[in-house]
PDB file of C-alpha atoms in Angstrom:
ATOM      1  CA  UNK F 259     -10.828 -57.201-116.410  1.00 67.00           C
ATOM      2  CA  UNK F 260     -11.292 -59.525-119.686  1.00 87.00           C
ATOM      3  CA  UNK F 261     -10.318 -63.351-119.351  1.00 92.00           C
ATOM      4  CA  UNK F 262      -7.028 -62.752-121.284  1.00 93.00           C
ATOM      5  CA  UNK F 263      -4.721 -65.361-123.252  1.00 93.00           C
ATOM      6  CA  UNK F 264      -1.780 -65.727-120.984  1.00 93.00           C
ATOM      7  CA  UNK F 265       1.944 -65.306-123.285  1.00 92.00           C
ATOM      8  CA  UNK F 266       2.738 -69.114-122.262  1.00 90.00           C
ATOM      9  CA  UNK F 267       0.100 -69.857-124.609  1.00 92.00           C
ATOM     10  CA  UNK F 268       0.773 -67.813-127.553  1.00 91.00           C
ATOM     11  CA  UNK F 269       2.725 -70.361-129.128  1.00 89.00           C
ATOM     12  CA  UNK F 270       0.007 -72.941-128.862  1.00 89.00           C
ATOM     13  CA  UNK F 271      -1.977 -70.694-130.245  1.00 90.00           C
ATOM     14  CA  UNK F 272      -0.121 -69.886-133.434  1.00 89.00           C
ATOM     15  CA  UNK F 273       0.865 -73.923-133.616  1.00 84.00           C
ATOM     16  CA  UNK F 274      -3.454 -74.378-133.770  1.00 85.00           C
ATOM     17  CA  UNK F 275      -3.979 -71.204-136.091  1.00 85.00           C
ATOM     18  CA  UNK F 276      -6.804 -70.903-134.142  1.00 84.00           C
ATOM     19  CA  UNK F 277      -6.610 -66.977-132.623  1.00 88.00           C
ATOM     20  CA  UNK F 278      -8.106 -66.807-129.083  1.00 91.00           C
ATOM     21  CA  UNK F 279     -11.415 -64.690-129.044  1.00 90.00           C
ATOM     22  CA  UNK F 280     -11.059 -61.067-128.508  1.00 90.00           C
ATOM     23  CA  UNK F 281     -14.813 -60.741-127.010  1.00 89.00           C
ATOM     24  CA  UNK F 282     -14.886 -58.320-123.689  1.00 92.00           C
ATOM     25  CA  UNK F 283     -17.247 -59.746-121.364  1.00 95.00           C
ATOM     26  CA  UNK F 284     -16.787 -56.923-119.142  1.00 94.00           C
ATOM     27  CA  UNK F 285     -18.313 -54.371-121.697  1.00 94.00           C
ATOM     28  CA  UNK F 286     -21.250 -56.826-121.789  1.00 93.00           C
ATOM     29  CA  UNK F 287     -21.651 -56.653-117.931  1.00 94.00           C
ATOM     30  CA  UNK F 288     -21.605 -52.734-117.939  1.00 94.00           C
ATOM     31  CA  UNK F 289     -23.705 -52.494-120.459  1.00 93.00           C
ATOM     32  CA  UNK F 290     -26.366 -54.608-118.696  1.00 93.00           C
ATOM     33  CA  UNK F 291     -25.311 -52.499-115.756  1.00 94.00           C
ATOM     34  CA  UNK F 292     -26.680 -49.322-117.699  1.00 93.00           C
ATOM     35  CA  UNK F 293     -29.499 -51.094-118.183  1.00 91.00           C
ATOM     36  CA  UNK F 294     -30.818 -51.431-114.432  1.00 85.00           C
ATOM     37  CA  UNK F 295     -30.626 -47.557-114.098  1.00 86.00           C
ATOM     38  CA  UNK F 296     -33.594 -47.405-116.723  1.00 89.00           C
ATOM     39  CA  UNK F 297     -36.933 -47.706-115.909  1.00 90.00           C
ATOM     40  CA  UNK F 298     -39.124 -50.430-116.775  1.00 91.00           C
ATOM     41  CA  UNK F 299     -39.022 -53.832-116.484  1.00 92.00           C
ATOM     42  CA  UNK F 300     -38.082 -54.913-120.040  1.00 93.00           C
ATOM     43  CA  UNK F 301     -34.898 -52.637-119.477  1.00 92.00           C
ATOM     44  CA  UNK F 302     -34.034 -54.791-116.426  1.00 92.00           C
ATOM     45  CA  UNK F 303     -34.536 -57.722-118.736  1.00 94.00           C
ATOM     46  CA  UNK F 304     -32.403 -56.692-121.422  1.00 94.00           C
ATOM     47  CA  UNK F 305     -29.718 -55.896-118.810  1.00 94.00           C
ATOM     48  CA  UNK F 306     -29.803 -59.540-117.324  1.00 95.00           C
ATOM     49  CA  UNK F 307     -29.577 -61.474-120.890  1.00 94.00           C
ATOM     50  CA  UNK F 308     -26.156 -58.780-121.390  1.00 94.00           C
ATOM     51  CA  UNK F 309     -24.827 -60.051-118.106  1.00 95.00           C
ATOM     52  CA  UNK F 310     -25.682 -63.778-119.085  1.00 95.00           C
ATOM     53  CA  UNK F 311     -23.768 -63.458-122.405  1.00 94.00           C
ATOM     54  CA  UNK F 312     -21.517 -61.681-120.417  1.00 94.00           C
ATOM     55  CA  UNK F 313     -20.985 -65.183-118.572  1.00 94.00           C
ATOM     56  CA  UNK F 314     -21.058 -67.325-121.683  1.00 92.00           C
ATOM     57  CA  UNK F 315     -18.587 -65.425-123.171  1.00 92.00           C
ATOM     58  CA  UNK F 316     -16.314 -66.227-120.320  1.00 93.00           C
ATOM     59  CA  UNK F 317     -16.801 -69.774-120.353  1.00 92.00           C
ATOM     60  CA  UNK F 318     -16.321 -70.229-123.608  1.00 89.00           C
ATOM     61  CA  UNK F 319     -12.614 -68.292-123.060  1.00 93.00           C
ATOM     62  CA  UNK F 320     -12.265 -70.354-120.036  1.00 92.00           C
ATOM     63  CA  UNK F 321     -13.009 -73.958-122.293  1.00 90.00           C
ATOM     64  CA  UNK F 322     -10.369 -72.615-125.508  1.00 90.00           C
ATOM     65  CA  UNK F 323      -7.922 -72.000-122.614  1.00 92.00           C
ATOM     66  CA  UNK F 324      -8.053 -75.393-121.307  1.00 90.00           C
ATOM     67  CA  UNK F 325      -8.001 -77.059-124.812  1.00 88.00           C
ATOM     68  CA  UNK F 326      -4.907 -74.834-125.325  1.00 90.00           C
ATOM     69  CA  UNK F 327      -3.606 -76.423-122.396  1.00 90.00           C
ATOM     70  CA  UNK F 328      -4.057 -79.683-122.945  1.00 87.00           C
ATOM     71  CA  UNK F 329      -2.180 -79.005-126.740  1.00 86.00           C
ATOM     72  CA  UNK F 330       0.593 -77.187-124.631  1.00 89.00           C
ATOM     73  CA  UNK F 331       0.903 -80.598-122.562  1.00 88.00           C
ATOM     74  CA  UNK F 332       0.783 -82.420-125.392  1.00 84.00           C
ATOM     75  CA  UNK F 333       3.709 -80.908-127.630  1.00 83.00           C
ATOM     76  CA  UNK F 334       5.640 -81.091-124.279  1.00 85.00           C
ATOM     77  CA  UNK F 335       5.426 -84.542-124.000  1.00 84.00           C
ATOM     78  CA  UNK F 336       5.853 -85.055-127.370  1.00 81.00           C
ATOM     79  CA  UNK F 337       8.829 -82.924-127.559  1.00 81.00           C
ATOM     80  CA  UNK F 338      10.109 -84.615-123.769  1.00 86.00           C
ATOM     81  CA  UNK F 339       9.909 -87.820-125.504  1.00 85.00           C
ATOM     82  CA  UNK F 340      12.522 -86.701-128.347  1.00 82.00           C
ATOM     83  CA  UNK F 341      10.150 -86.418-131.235  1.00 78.00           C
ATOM     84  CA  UNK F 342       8.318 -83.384-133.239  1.00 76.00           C
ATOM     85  CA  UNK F 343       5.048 -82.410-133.515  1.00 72.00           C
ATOM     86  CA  UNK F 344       2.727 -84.243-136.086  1.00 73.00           C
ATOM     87  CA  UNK F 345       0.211 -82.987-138.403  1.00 76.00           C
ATOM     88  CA  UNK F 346      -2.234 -84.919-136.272  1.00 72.00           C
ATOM     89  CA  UNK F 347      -1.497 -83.265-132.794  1.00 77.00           C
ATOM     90  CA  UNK F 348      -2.226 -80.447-134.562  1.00 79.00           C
ATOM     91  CA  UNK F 349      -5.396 -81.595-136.412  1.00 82.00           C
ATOM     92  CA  UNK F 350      -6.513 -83.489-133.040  1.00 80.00           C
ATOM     93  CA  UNK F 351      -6.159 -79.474-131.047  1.00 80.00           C
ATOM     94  CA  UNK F 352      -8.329 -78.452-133.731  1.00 82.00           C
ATOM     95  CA  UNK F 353     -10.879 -80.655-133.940  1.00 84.00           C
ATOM     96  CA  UNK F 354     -11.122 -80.245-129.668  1.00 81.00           C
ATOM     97  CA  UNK F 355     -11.380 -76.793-130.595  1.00 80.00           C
ATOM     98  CA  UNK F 356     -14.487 -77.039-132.729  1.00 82.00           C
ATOM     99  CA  UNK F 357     -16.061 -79.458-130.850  1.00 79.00           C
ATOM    100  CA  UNK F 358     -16.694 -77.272-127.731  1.00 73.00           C
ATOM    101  CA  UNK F 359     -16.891 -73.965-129.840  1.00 74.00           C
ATOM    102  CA  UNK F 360     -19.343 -75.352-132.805  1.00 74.00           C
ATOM    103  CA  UNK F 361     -22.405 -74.432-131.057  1.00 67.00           C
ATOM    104  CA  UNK F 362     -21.767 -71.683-128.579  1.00 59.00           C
ATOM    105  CA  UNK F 363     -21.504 -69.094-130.989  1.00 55.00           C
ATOM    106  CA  UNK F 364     -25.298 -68.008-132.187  1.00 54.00           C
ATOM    107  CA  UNK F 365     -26.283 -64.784-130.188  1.00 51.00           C
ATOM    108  CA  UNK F 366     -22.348 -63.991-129.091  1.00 52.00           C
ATOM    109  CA  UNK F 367     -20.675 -61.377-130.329  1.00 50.00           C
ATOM    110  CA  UNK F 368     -17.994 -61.764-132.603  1.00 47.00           C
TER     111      UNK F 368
END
C-alpha cells in the first residue's frame, strides 16, 4: 500500500499550497518484481534500481510528511497562543519544503 497523506494533514497541506506527491512506490516495487522473472542479469539489474527508487520515493513522502508536521505543530501553537497564522509560517513551511525536496527529484517519477 502507497505511503498516503493522512486527512489531519490536508489542511496543512492546502495552508503550504504545496500538494503531497502522488508517486506509487508500490508500482515501482512490482515492476522491479517483473523484472527478476526475466532472464539475464541486466534484467535483474533493472529490477533492483525500480525497487531502489521504489525506496526513495518513500522517503521522500516520509520527509514532506514530517515537514507537514512540524507546520501542523506550528499553526497549533500559534493558534494556542491566541494569534493567526503569518505570511512567514507559511513562507518558513515552504522553504523546509524545498530544502529537503530540491535535489531528490532527478530520476523520480513525477
Amino acid at each position: 500500500m502507497s505511503l498516503e497523506l493522512p486527512a489531519a494533514l490536508a489542511a496543512v497541506e492546502a495552508f503550504l499550497g504545496r500538494p503531497f506527491p502522488g508517486d506509487d512506490e508500490d508500482a515501482l516495487v512490482r515492476l522491479g518484481d517483473g523484472h527478476d522473472e526475466l532472464p539475464g542479469q541486466d534484467a535483474r539489474v533493472a529490477g533492483l534500481g525500480l525497487k531502489a527508487r521504489a525506496g526513495a520515493v518513500l522517503a521522500r513522502k516520509g520527509i514532506i510528511l514530517l515537514q507537514y508536521g512540524l507546520v501542523a505543530a506550528t499553526l497549533a501553537e500559534t493558534f494556542a497562543a491566541g494569534g493567526t497564522p503569518g505570511m512567514m509560517v507559511r513562507l518558513a513551511g515552504q522553504r523546509a519544503l524545498d530544502a529537503v525536496t530540491a535535489d531528490d527529484r532527478d530520476g523520480l517519477p513525477a
